Amino acid sequence: MTTLTANIAGFEFDDILLNAAGVYCMTTEELDQVLTAPGAGSLVTKSATPSFRAGNPAPRFTKMPLGSINSMGLPNNGLDYYLDYVITKQAVKPLFLSIAGLTKTDNLAMLHQIQASNFNGLVELNLSCPNVPGKPQTAYDFDATRAILTEVFQFYTKPLGVKLPPYFDIVHFDMVAAVLNDFPLAFVNTINSIGNALAIDPETDSVMIAPKGGFGGIGGEIVKPTALANVRALRLRLNPAIKIIGTGGVQTGRDVYEHILCGADLVSVGTNLAFEGPAIFDRLKTELLAEMAKKGYRSLADFRGNLQTL
């Protein structure tokens, strides 16, 4: 029998697919749909700030050729809302709680709260929010990334990973890996959307989203090559104990397969989950199994990280 299992920080996943933070995870109703969806091995909550946040004005997410563009601005129901949910549901399957404070103080305060709580699952510290006006992405500042992780691991003892933006220069892969390898991280999630793109409606000659003059993060099919490059580059550089969640451009089971081939342990779905709904997980799983059967593989370990070069 073919198996699609993974292990992160001692947590066993019976399936490797989950939602990307920001999609189908704003409310407990949406989270329940992902939790119970056939083919979904886990879920991640909406990246939480300490309290409710309305986010950017609409329209802030729309379809565009080859994917989507968004500038959501971190709308969420606040940490207490999502922390209560994952504590209640953590016996069902391993879960990820995502947090994204607008300041280092926010992040440290939320991690203190989680440390003191009954949640014993995985936490994703989102260092890559490209769509908050006036706020830079922490993960592009390697000194700032080191500083916050140094403070975090002085007190935080539960499994923790980081959500990363895409990197575009080989030396930046080297630099971020040098930082991350100095800490006992459980995982990295790569990539977040590619920030500060601009899409134009050909009928109106207008930008397609309202915030930031139309600038937003792009996702979907168009970002898959960048996502695969980041998964591959980080897998080659990170300590083996740091697992990778591959995110970006997943439309088909073959796309999932390629993320794993580049070194991903789990694979999350964002743009196309928004378009298709949670039924996408079962379709992707079926297509992945077919791709593995075509290659003669019975487990993910048979090909994970085995990308061939010329």
PDB file of C-alpha atoms in Angstrom:
ATOM      1  CA  MET A   1       0.000   0.000   0.000  1.00  0.00           C
ATOM      2  CA  THR A   2       1.250   3.464  -0.891  1.00  0.00           C
ATOM      3  CA  THR A   3       1.664   5.769   2.095  1.00  0.00           C
ATOM      4  CA  LEU A   4       1.514   9.559   2.247  1.00  0.00           C
ATOM      5  CA  THR A   5       2.792  10.188   5.749  1.00  0.00           C
ATOM      6  CA  ALA A   6       5.186  12.679   7.281  1.00  0.00           C
ATOM      7  CA  ASN A   7       6.684  13.507  10.661  1.00  0.00           C
ATOM      8  CA  ILE A   8       7.468  16.951  12.043  1.00  0.00           C
ATOM      9  CA  ALA A   9       8.745  17.361  15.606  1.00  0.00           C
ATOM     10  CA  GLY A  10       7.342  13.968  16.568  1.00  0.00           C
ATOM     11  CA  PHE A  11       3.893  14.666  15.126  1.00  0.00           C
ATOM     12  CA  GLU A  12       2.692  12.052  12.642  1.00  0.00           C
ATOM     13  CA  PHE A  13       0.697  13.258   9.647  1.00  0.00           C
ATOM     14  CA  ASP A  14      -1.450  10.666   7.879  1.00  0.00           C
ATOM     15  CA  ASP A  15      -1.665  12.932   4.813  1.00  0.00           C
ATOM     16  CA  ILE A  16       0.672  15.701   3.725  1.00  0.00           C
ATOM     17  CA  LEU A  17      -1.715  18.370   2.428  1.00  0.00           C
ATOM     18  CA  LEU A  18      -3.026  21.395   4.305  1.00  0.00           C
ATOM     19  CA  ASN A  19      -4.264  24.905   3.643  1.00  0.00           C
ATOM     20  CA  ALA A  20      -1.936  27.854   3.414  1.00  0.00           C
ATOM     21  CA  ALA A  21      -2.407  30.412   6.182  1.00  0.00           C
ATOM     22  CA  GLY A  22      -4.891  32.984   4.978  1.00  0.00           C
ATOM     23  CA  VAL A  23      -7.122  30.626   2.993  1.00  0.00           C
ATOM     24  CA  TYR A  24     -10.147  28.799   4.439  1.00  0.00           C
ATOM     25  CA  CYS A  25      -9.040  29.607   7.969  1.00  0.00           C
ATOM     26  CA  MET A  26     -10.596  32.905   9.059  1.00  0.00           C
ATOM     27  CA  THR A  27     -13.497  31.338  10.988  1.00  0.00           C
ATOM     28  CA  THR A  28     -13.999  28.146  12.950  1.00  0.00           C
ATOM     29  CA  GLU A  29     -16.506  27.078  10.290  1.00  0.00           C
ATOM     30  CA  GLU A  30     -13.867  27.324   7.568  1.00  0.00           C
ATOM     31  CA  LEU A  31     -11.284  25.609   9.759  1.00  0.00           C
ATOM     32  CA  ASP A  32     -13.705  22.741  10.402  1.00  0.00           C
ATOM     33  CA  GLN A  33     -14.146  22.287   6.654  1.00  0.00           C
ATOM     34  CA  VAL A  34     -10.407  21.843   6.217  1.00  0.00           C
ATOM     35  CA  LEU A  35     -10.090  19.683   9.334  1.00  0.00           C
ATOM     36  CA  THR A  36     -12.627  17.182   8.006  1.00  0.00           C
ATOM     37  CA  ALA A  37     -11.767  17.373   4.299  1.00  0.00           C
ATOM     38  CA  PRO A  38     -10.663  14.042   2.790  1.00  0.00           C
ATOM     39  CA  GLY A  39      -7.002  14.250   1.838  1.00  0.00           C
ATOM     40  CA  ALA A  40      -6.114  17.045   4.272  1.00  0.00           C
ATOM     41  CA  GLY A  41      -3.570  15.939   6.847  1.00  0.00           C
ATOM     42  CA  SER A  42      -3.589  19.137   8.882  1.00  0.00           C
ATOM     43  CA  LEU A  43      -4.599  22.780   8.911  1.00  0.00           C
ATOM     44  CA  VAL A  44      -3.079  26.106   9.780  1.00  0.00           C
ATOM     45  CA  THR A  45      -5.054  28.937  11.311  1.00  0.00           C
ATOM     46  CA  LYS A  46      -5.241  32.465   9.973  1.00  0.00           C
ATOM     47  CA  SER A  47      -2.111  34.317  11.041  1.00  0.00           C
ATOM     48  CA  ALA A  48      -3.210  35.940  14.283  1.00  0.00           C
ATOM     49  CA  THR A  49      -2.471  39.312  15.775  1.00  0.00           C
ATOM     50  CA  PRO A  50      -3.060  39.878  19.508  1.00  0.00           C
ATOM     51  CA  SER A  51      -6.606  41.135  18.886  1.00  0.00           C
ATOM     52  CA  PHE A  52      -9.163  41.351  16.083  1.00  0.00           C
ATOM     53  CA  ARG A  53      -7.992  43.089  12.940  1.00  0.00           C
ATOM     54  CA  ALA A  54     -10.243  44.089  10.053  1.00  0.00           C
ATOM     55  CA  GLY A  55      -7.463  44.193   7.454  1.00  0.00           C
ATOM     56  CA  ASN A  56      -7.282  46.253   4.288  1.00  0.00           C
ATOM     57  CA  PRO A  57     -10.271  47.646   2.362  1.00  0.00           C
ATOM     58  CA  ALA A  58     -11.923  45.569  -0.373  1.00  0.00           C
ATOM     59  CA  PRO A  59     -11.442  44.525  -3.078  1.00  0.00           C
ATOM     60  CA  ARG A  60      -8.295  42.962  -1.616  1.00  0.00           C
ATOM     61  CA  PHE A  61      -8.169  39.513  -3.269  1.00  0.00           C
ATOM     62  CA  THR A  62      -8.939  38.694  -6.875  1.00  0.00           C
ATOM     63  CA  LYS A  63      -8.202  36.230  -9.590  1.00  0.00           C
ATOM     64  CA  MET A  64      -5.742  37.261 -12.270  1.00  0.00           C
ATOM     65  CA  PRO A  65      -4.151  35.434 -15.201  1.00  0.00           C
ATOM     66  CA  LEU A  66      -2.106  32.496 -13.858  1.00  0.00           C
ATOM     67  CA  GLY A  67      -3.130  33.013 -10.236  1.00  0.00           C
ATOM     68  CA  SER A  68      -4.260  35.660  -7.791  1.00  0.00           C
ATOM     69  CA  ILE A  69      -3.251  39.006  -6.344  1.00  0.00           C
ATOM     70  CA  ASN A  70      -4.055  40.051  -2.801  1.00  0.00           C
ATOM     71  CA  SER A  71      -3.391  42.689  -0.207  1.00  0.00           C
ATOM     72  CA  MET A  72      -5.379  41.360   2.715  1.00  0.00           C
ATOM     73  CA  GLY A  73      -3.658  43.266   5.531  1.00  0.00           C
ATOM     74  CA  LEU A  74      -3.869  40.465   8.088  1.00  0.00           C
ATOM     75  CA  PRO A  75      -7.608  40.334   8.771  1.00  0.00           C
ATOM     76  CA  ASN A  76      -8.138  37.910  11.655  1.00  0.00           C
ATOM     77  CA  ASN A  77     -10.194  37.290  14.766  1.00  0.00           C
ATOM     78  CA  GLY A  78      -7.332  37.615  17.242  1.00  0.00           C
ATOM     79  CA  LEU A  79      -5.101  35.092  18.981  1.00  0.00           C
ATOM     80  CA  ASP A  80      -7.619  34.016  21.644  1.00  0.00           C
ATOM     81  CA  TYR A  81     -10.074  32.924  18.939  1.00  0.00           C
ATOM     82  CA  TYR A  82      -7.610  30.648  17.140  1.00  0.00           C
ATOM     83  CA  LEU A  83      -5.855  29.420  20.256  1.00  0.00           C
ATOM     84  CA  ASP A  84      -9.180  28.265  21.699  1.00  0.00           C
ATOM     85  CA  TYR A  85      -9.923  26.441  18.443  1.00  0.00           C
ATOM     86  CA  VAL A  86      -6.653  24.521  18.206  1.00  0.00           C
ATOM     87  CA  ILE A  87      -6.757  23.561  21.888  1.00  0.00           C
ATOM     88  CA  THR A  88     -10.220  22.100  21.331  1.00  0.00           C
ATOM     89  CA  LYS A  89      -9.260  20.253  18.129  1.00  0.00           C
ATOM     90  CA  GLN A  90      -5.656  19.208  18.755  1.00  0.00           C
ATOM     91  CA  ALA A  91      -6.625  15.627  19.630  1.00  0.00           C
ATOM     92  CA  VAL A  92      -8.091  15.139  16.118  1.00  0.00           C
ATOM     93  CA  LYS A  93      -4.837  15.581  14.182  1.00  0.00           C
ATOM     94  CA  PRO A  94      -1.649  17.668  14.425  1.00  0.00           C
ATOM     95  CA  LEU A  95      -2.462  21.347  13.898  1.00  0.00           C
ATOM     96  CA  PHE A  96      -0.567  24.542  13.143  1.00  0.00           C
ATOM     97  CA  LEU A  97      -1.322  27.830  14.902  1.00  0.00           C
ATOM     98  CA  SER A  98      -0.020  30.800  12.905  1.00  0.00           C
ATOM     99  CA  ILE A  99       0.846  34.152  14.460  1.00  0.00           C
ATOM    100  CA  ALA A 100       1.961  37.396  12.836  1.00  0.00           C
ATOM    101  CA  GLY A 101       2.395  40.297  15.183  1.00  0.00           C
ATOM    102  CA  LEU A 102       2.974  43.721  13.691  1.00  0.00           C
ATOM    103  CA  THR A 103       5.855  44.247  16.133  1.00  0.00           C
ATOM    104  CA  LYS A 104       8.400  42.069  17.862  1.00  0.00           C
ATOM    105  CA  THR A 105       6.685  42.877  21.154  1.00  0.00           C
ATOM    106  CA  ASP A 106       3.411  41.503  19.780  1.00  0.00           C
ATOM    107  CA  ASN A 107       5.052  38.275  18.662  1.00  0.00           C
ATOM    108  CA  LEU A 108       6.837  37.722  21.956  1.00  0.00           C
ATOM    109  CA  ALA A 109       3.662  38.401  23.947  1.00  0.00           C
ATOM    110  CA  MET A 110       1.664  35.933  21.844  1.00  0.00           C
ATOM    111  CA  LEU A 111       4.324  33.254  22.179  1.00  0.00           C
ATOM    112  CA  HIS A 112       4.361  33.738  25.949  1.00  0.00           C
ATOM    113  CA  GLN A 113       0.583  33.235  25.934  1.00  0.00           C
ATOM    114  CA  ILE A 114       0.867  30.090  23.806  1.00  0.00           C
ATOM    115  CA  GLN A 115       3.706  28.759  25.966  1.00  0.00           C
ATOM    116  CA  ALA A 116       1.471  29.097  29.038  1.00  0.00           C
ATOM    117  CA  SER A 117      -1.552  27.523  27.308  1.00  0.00           C
ATOM    118  CA  ASN A 118      -2.680  23.933  26.868  1.00  0.00           C
ATOM    119  CA  PHE A 119      -1.858  23.942  23.167  1.00  0.00           C
ATOM    120  CA  ASN A 120       0.899  21.471  22.426  1.00  0.00           C
ATOM    121  CA  GLY A 121       0.840  21.516  18.631  1.00  0.00           C
ATOM    122  CA  LEU A 122       2.972  23.378  16.124  1.00  0.00           C
ATOM    123  CA  VAL A 123       3.232  27.158  15.938  1.00  0.00           C
ATOM    124  CA  GLU A 124       4.096  29.050  12.764  1.00  0.00           C
ATOM    125  CA  LEU A 125       5.729  32.418  13.399  1.00  0.00           C
ATOM    126  CA  ASN A 126       4.951  34.397  10.274  1.00  0.00           C
ATOM    127  CA  LEU A 127       7.940  36.583   9.482  1.00  0.00           C
ATOM    128  CA  SER A 128       6.735  37.347   5.965  1.00  0.00           C
ATOM    129  CA  CYS A 129       3.661  39.568   5.788  1.00  0.00           C
ATOM    130  CA  PRO A 130       4.122  41.585   2.573  1.00  0.00           C
ATOM    131  CA  ASN A 131       0.747  43.309   2.538  1.00  0.00           C
ATOM    132  CA  VAL A 132       0.634  45.452   5.676  1.00  0.00           C
ATOM    133  CA  PRO A 133       1.130  49.122   4.722  1.00  0.00           C
ATOM    134  CA  GLY A 134       4.156  50.645   6.403  1.00  0.00           C
ATOM    135  CA  LYS A 135       5.442  47.336   7.803  1.00  0.00           C
ATOM    136  CA  PRO A 136       8.521  45.665   6.259  1.00  0.00           C
ATOM    137  CA  GLN A 137       8.975  41.908   6.160  1.00  0.00           C
ATOM    138  CA  THR A 138      11.115  40.793   9.093  1.00  0.00           C
ATOM    139  CA  ALA A 139      12.540  37.820   7.216  1.00  0.00           C
ATOM    140  CA  TYR A 140      14.296  40.085   4.720  1.00  0.00           C
ATOM    141  CA  ASP A 141      16.286  41.560   7.625  1.00  0.00           C
ATOM    142  CA  PHE A 142      18.577  38.743   8.716  1.00  0.00           C
ATOM    143  CA  ASP A 143      19.820  40.539  11.823  1.00  0.00           C
ATOM    144  CA  ALA A 144      16.236  41.222  12.932  1.00  0.00           C
ATOM    145  CA  THR A 145      15.305  37.579  12.271  1.00  0.00           C
ATOM    146  CA  ARG A 146      18.197  36.403  14.425  1.00  0.00           C
ATOM    147  CA  ALA A 147      17.280  38.869  17.159  1.00  0.00           C
ATOM    148  CA  ILE A 148      13.661  37.766  17.454  1.00  0.00           C
ATOM    149  CA  LEU A 149      14.497  34.054  17.337  1.00  0.00           C
ATOM    150  CA  THR A 150      17.148  34.563  20.014  1.00  0.00           C
ATOM    151  CA  GLU A 151      14.560  36.122  22.318  1.00  0.00           C
ATOM    152  CA  VAL A 152      11.904  33.534  21.463  1.00  0.00           C
ATOM    153  CA  PHE A 153      14.033  30.530  22.304  1.00  0.00           C
ATOM    154  CA  GLN A 154      14.996  31.958  25.657  1.00  0.00           C
ATOM    155  CA  PHE A 155      11.539  30.936  26.874  1.00  0.00           C
ATOM    156  CA  TYR A 156       9.597  29.085  24.179  1.00  0.00           C
ATOM    157  CA  THR A 157       9.900  25.297  24.406  1.00  0.00           C
ATOM    158  CA  LYS A 158       7.076  24.005  22.193  1.00  0.00           C
ATOM    159  CA  PRO A 159       7.507  23.074  18.498  1.00  0.00           C
ATOM    160  CA  LEU A 160       8.007  26.256  16.469  1.00  0.00           C
ATOM    161  CA  GLY A 161       8.578  27.038  12.819  1.00  0.00           C
ATOM    162  CA  VAL A 162       8.725  30.156  10.664  1.00  0.00           C
ATOM    163  CA  LYS A 163       6.868  31.273   7.551  1.00  0.00           C
ATOM    164  CA  LEU A 164       9.281  32.783   5.043  1.00  0.00           C
ATOM    165  CA  PRO A 165       8.973  35.079   2.048  1.00  0.00           C
ATOM    166  CA  PRO A 166      10.552  34.126  -1.260  1.00  0.00           C
ATOM    167  CA  TYR A 167      14.239  34.841  -1.665  1.00  0.00           C
ATOM    168  CA  PHE A 168      15.651  35.722  -5.058  1.00  0.00           C
ATOM    169  CA  ASP A 169      19.427  35.735  -4.622  1.00  0.00           C
ATOM    170  CA  ILE A 170      21.623  32.709  -3.912  1.00  0.00           C
ATOM    171  CA  VAL A 171      23.532  34.573  -1.221  1.00  0.00           C
ATOM    172  CA  HIS A 172      20.245  35.274   0.565  1.00  0.00           C
ATOM    173  CA  PHE A 173      19.560  31.538   0.782  1.00  0.00           C
ATOM    174  CA  ASP A 174      22.976  31.166   2.389  1.00  0.00           C
ATOM    175  CA  MET A 175      22.365  34.047   4.782  1.00  0.00           C
ATOM    176  CA  VAL A 176      18.926  33.015   5.989  1.00  0.00           C
ATOM    177  CA  ALA A 177      19.980  29.385   6.399  1.00  0.00           C
ATOM    178  CA  ALA A 178      22.944  30.488   8.503  1.00  0.00           C
ATOM    179  CA  VAL A 179      20.490  32.206  10.843  1.00  0.00           C
ATOM    180  CA  LEU A 180      17.855  29.483  10.952  1.00  0.00           C
ATOM    181  CA  ASN A 181      20.347  26.675  11.516  1.00  0.00           C
ATOM    182  CA  ASP A 182      21.384  28.260  14.818  1.00  0.00           C
ATOM    183  CA  PHE A 183      17.952  27.605  16.352  1.00  0.00           C
ATOM    184  CA  PRO A 184      15.936  24.474  17.223  1.00  0.00           C
ATOM    185  CA  LEU A 185      13.229  25.148  14.644  1.00  0.00           C
ATOM    186  CA  ALA A 186      10.788  22.362  13.821  1.00  0.00           C
ATOM    187  CA  PHE A 187      10.072  23.567  10.297  1.00  0.00           C
ATOM    188  CA  VAL A 188      10.071  26.375   7.786  1.00  0.00           C
ATOM    189  CA  ASN A 189       7.151  27.179   5.502  1.00  0.00           C
ATOM    190  CA  THR A 190       8.206  28.537   2.115  1.00  0.00           C
ATOM    191  CA  ILE A 191       6.973  30.599   0.305  1.00  0.00           C
ATOM    192  CA  ASN A 192       4.584  33.356   1.183  1.00  0.00           C
ATOM    193  CA  SER A 193       3.201  35.306  -1.761  1.00  0.00           C
ATOM    194  CA  ILE A 194       5.589  37.271  -3.965  1.00  0.00           C
ATOM    195  CA  GLY A 195       5.067  40.798  -2.717  1.00  0.00           C
ATOM    196  CA  ASN A 196       4.515  44.118  -4.450  1.00  0.00           C
ATOM    197  CA  ALA A 197       3.217  42.950  -7.804  1.00  0.00           C
ATOM    198  CA  LEU A 198       0.707  44.925  -9.848  1.00  0.00           C
ATOM    199  CA  ALA A 199      -2.134  43.515 -11.962  1.00  0.00           C
ATOM    200  CA  ILE A 200      -4.221  45.629 -14.374  1.00  0.00           C
ATOM    201  CA  ASP A 201      -7.760  44.984 -15.576  1.00  0.00           C
ATOM    202  CA  PRO A 202      -7.634  45.322 -19.397  1.00  0.00           C
ATOM    203  CA  GLU A 203     -11.300  46.365 -19.579  1.00  0.00           C
ATOM    204  CA  THR A 204     -10.990  49.306 -17.186  1.00  0.00           C
ATOM    205  CA  ASP A 205      -7.251  50.120 -17.224  1.00  0.00           C
ATOM    206  CA  SER A 206      -7.494  49.996 -13.443  1.00  0.00           C
ATOM    207  CA  VAL A 207      -5.562  48.116 -10.831  1.00  0.00           C
ATOM    208  CA  MET A 208      -7.363  44.995  -9.622  1.00  0.00           C
ATOM    209  CA  ILE A 209      -7.233  45.537  -5.847  1.00  0.00           C
ATOM    210  CA  ALA A 210      -7.798  48.625  -3.724  1.00  0.00           C
ATOM    211  CA  PRO A 211      -5.060  48.686  -1.044  1.00  0.00           C
ATOM    212  CA  LYS A 212      -1.622  50.182  -1.593  1.00  0.00           C
ATOM    213  CA  GLY A 213      -2.532  51.654  -4.971  1.00  0.00           C
ATOM    214  CA  GLY A 214      -3.049  48.163  -6.376  1.00  0.00           C
ATOM    215  CA  PHE A 215       0.214  46.622  -5.185  1.00  0.00           C
ATOM    216  CA  GLY A 216      -0.187  43.153  -3.690  1.00  0.00           C
ATOM    217  CA  GLY A 217       1.197  39.684  -3.277  1.00  0.00           C
ATOM    218  CA  ILE A 218       0.771  37.182  -6.090  1.00  0.00           C
ATOM    219  CA  GLY A 219       0.057  33.488  -5.702  1.00  0.00           C
ATOM    220  CA  GLY A 220      -1.104  30.517  -7.714  1.00  0.00           C
ATOM    221  CA  GLU A 221       0.346  28.977 -10.854  1.00  0.00           C
ATOM    222  CA  ILE A 222       2.609  31.928 -11.587  1.00  0.00           C
ATOM    223  CA  VAL A 223       4.694  31.484  -8.402  1.00  0.00           C
ATOM    224  CA  LYS A 224       5.417  27.747  -8.617  1.00  0.00           C
ATOM    225  CA  PRO A 225       8.951  28.043 -10.085  1.00  0.00           C
ATOM    226  CA  THR A 226       9.915  30.504  -7.332  1.00  0.00           C
ATOM    227  CA  ALA A 227       8.347  28.296  -4.664  1.00  0.00           C
ATOM    228  CA  LEU A 228      10.159  25.191  -5.905  1.00  0.00           C
ATOM    229  CA  ALA A 229      13.459  27.071  -6.010  1.00  0.00           C
ATOM    230  CA  ASN A 230      13.025  28.174  -2.400  1.00  0.00           C
ATOM    231  CA  VAL A 231      12.086  24.683  -1.207  1.00  0.00           C
ATOM    232  CA  ARG A 232      15.086  23.205  -3.017  1.00  0.00           C
ATOM    233  CA  ALA A 233      17.582  25.874  -1.937  1.00  0.00           C
ATOM    234  CA  LEU A 234      16.558  25.699   1.713  1.00  0.00           C
ATOM    235  CA  ARG A 235      16.494  21.899   1.803  1.00  0.00           C
ATOM    236  CA  LEU A 236      20.091  21.884   0.575  1.00  0.00           C
ATOM    237  CA  ARG A 237      21.140  24.338   3.306  1.00  0.00           C
ATOM    238  CA  LEU A 238      19.048  23.677   6.415  1.00  0.00           C
ATOM    239  CA  ASN A 239      19.755  21.149   9.133  1.00  0.00           C
ATOM    240  CA  PRO A 240      17.929  17.885   8.345  1.00  0.00           C
ATOM    241  CA  ALA A 241      15.955  18.242  11.593  1.00  0.00           C
ATOM    242  CA  ILE A 242      14.274  21.385  10.202  1.00  0.00           C
ATOM    243  CA  LYS A 243      11.417  20.119   8.041  1.00  0.00           C
ATOM    244  CA  ILE A 244       9.953  22.040   5.122  1.00  0.00           C
ATOM    245  CA  ILE A 245       6.365  22.900   4.221  1.00  0.00           C
ATOM    246  CA  GLY A 246       6.261  23.708   0.522  1.00  0.00           C
ATOM    247  CA  THR A 247       3.771  26.385  -0.488  1.00  0.00           C
ATOM    248  CA  GLY A 248       3.131  27.989  -3.841  1.00  0.00           C
ATOM    249  CA  GLY A 249       1.552  27.206  -7.195  1.00  0.00           C
ATOM    250  CA  VAL A 250      -0.128  23.915  -6.334  1.00  0.00           C
ATOM    251  CA  GLN A 251      -2.891  23.118  -8.822  1.00  0.00           C
ATOM    252  CA  THR A 252      -2.347  19.424  -9.516  1.00  0.00           C
ATOM    253  CA  GLY A 253      -0.949  16.288  -7.932  1.00  0.00           C
ATOM    254  CA  ARG A 254       2.114  16.711 -10.121  1.00  0.00           C
ATOM    255  CA  ASP A 255       2.716  20.093  -8.471  1.00  0.00           C
ATOM    256  CA  VAL A 256       2.568  18.411  -5.048  1.00  0.00           C
ATOM    257  CA  TYR A 257       4.975  15.756  -6.327  1.00  0.00           C
ATOM    258  CA  GLU A 258       7.453  18.418  -7.464  1.00  0.00           C
ATOM    259  CA  HIS A 259       7.404  20.148  -4.083  1.00  0.00           C
ATOM    260  CA  ILE A 260       8.275  16.829  -2.444  1.00  0.00           C
ATOM    261  CA  LEU A 261      10.914  16.111  -5.091  1.00  0.00           C
ATOM    262  CA  CYS A 262      12.539  19.408  -4.100  1.00  0.00           C
ATOM    263  CA  GLY A 263      12.497  18.402  -0.423  1.00  0.00           C
ATOM    264  CA  ALA A 264       9.142  19.348   1.087  1.00  0.00           C
ATOM    265  CA  ASP A 265       7.696  17.236   3.902  1.00  0.00           C
ATOM    266  CA  LEU A 266       4.207  18.759   3.802  1.00  0.00           C
ATOM    267  CA  VAL A 267       2.591  20.784   1.015  1.00  0.00           C
ATOM    268  CA  SER A 268       0.053  23.564   1.502  1.00  0.00           C
ATOM    269  CA  VAL A 269      -2.455  24.988  -0.941  1.00  0.00           C
ATOM    270  CA  GLY A 270      -3.519  28.637  -1.069  1.00  0.00           C
ATOM    271  CA  THR A 271      -4.840  30.293  -4.232  1.00  0.00           C
ATOM    272  CA  ASN A 272      -6.386  27.184  -5.735  1.00  0.00           C
ATOM    273  CA  LEU A 273      -7.978  26.205  -2.429  1.00  0.00           C
ATOM    274  CA  ALA A 274      -9.667  29.618  -2.476  1.00  0.00           C
ATOM    275  CA  PHE A 275     -10.969  28.971  -5.994  1.00  0.00           C
ATOM    276  CA  GLU A 276     -11.924  25.290  -5.654  1.00  0.00           C
ATOM    277  CA  GLY A 277     -12.715  24.789  -1.975  1.00  0.00           C
ATOM    278  CA  PRO A 278     -11.649  21.966   0.368  1.00  0.00           C
ATOM    279  CA  ALA A 279     -12.594  19.273  -2.161  1.00  0.00           C
ATOM    280  CA  ILE A 280      -9.251  20.100  -3.775  1.00  0.00           C
ATOM    281  CA  PHE A 281      -7.381  18.062  -1.163  1.00  0.00           C
ATOM    282  CA  ASP A 282      -8.920  14.741  -2.185  1.00  0.00           C
ATOM    283  CA  ARG A 283      -8.329  15.499  -5.878  1.00  0.00           C
ATOM    284  CA  LEU A 284      -4.700  16.424  -5.258  1.00  0.00           C
ATOM    285  CA  LYS A 285      -4.150  13.300  -3.183  1.00  0.00           C
ATOM    286  CA  THR A 286      -5.606  11.085  -5.915  1.00  0.00           C
ATOM    287  CA  GLU A 287      -3.463  12.766  -8.556  1.00  0.00           C
ATOM    288  CA  LEU A 288      -0.345  12.500  -6.394  1.00  0.00           C
ATOM    289  CA  LEU A 289      -0.912   8.781  -5.870  1.00  0.00           C
ATOM    290  CA  ALA A 290      -1.296   8.355  -9.636  1.00  0.00           C
ATOM    291  CA  GLU A 291       1.959  10.222 -10.262  1.00  0.00           C
ATOM    292  CA  MET A 292       3.758   8.049  -7.710  1.00  0.00           C
ATOM    293  CA  ALA A 293       2.331   4.879  -9.248  1.00  0.00           C
ATOM    294  CA  LYS A 294       3.563   5.993 -12.669  1.00  0.00           C
ATOM    295  CA  LYS A 295       7.071   6.328 -11.201  1.00  0.00           C
ATOM    296  CA  GLY A 296       6.865   3.111  -9.164  1.00  0.00           C
ATOM    297  CA  TYR A 297       7.081   4.818  -5.763  1.00  0.00           C
ATOM    298  CA  ARG A 298       5.295   3.456  -2.681  1.00  0.00           C
ATOM    299  CA  SER A 299       6.190   6.155  -0.162  1.00  0.00           C
ATOM    300  CA  LEU A 300       7.195   9.804  -0.171  1.00  0.00           C
ATOM    301  CA  ALA A 301      10.610   8.863   1.190  1.00  0.00           C
ATOM    302  CA  ASP A 302      11.289   7.078  -2.107  1.00  0.00           C
ATOM    303  CA  PHE A 303      11.664  10.403  -3.916  1.00  0.00           C
ATOM    304  CA  ARG A 304      11.650  13.248  -1.389  1.00  0.00           C
ATOM    305  CA  GLY A 305      14.582  15.543  -2.150  1.00  0.00           C
ATOM    306  CA  ASN A 306      15.725  13.401  -5.090  1.00  0.00           C
ATOM    307  CA  LEU A 307      15.595  16.138  -7.727  1.00  0.00           C
ATOM    308  CA  GLN A 308      18.017  15.350 -10.516  1.00  0.00           C
ATOM    309  CA  THR A 309      20.358  17.954 -11.997  1.00  0.00           C
ATOM    310  CA  LEU A 310      22.072  18.084 -15.379  1.00  0.00           C
TER     311      LEU A 310
END
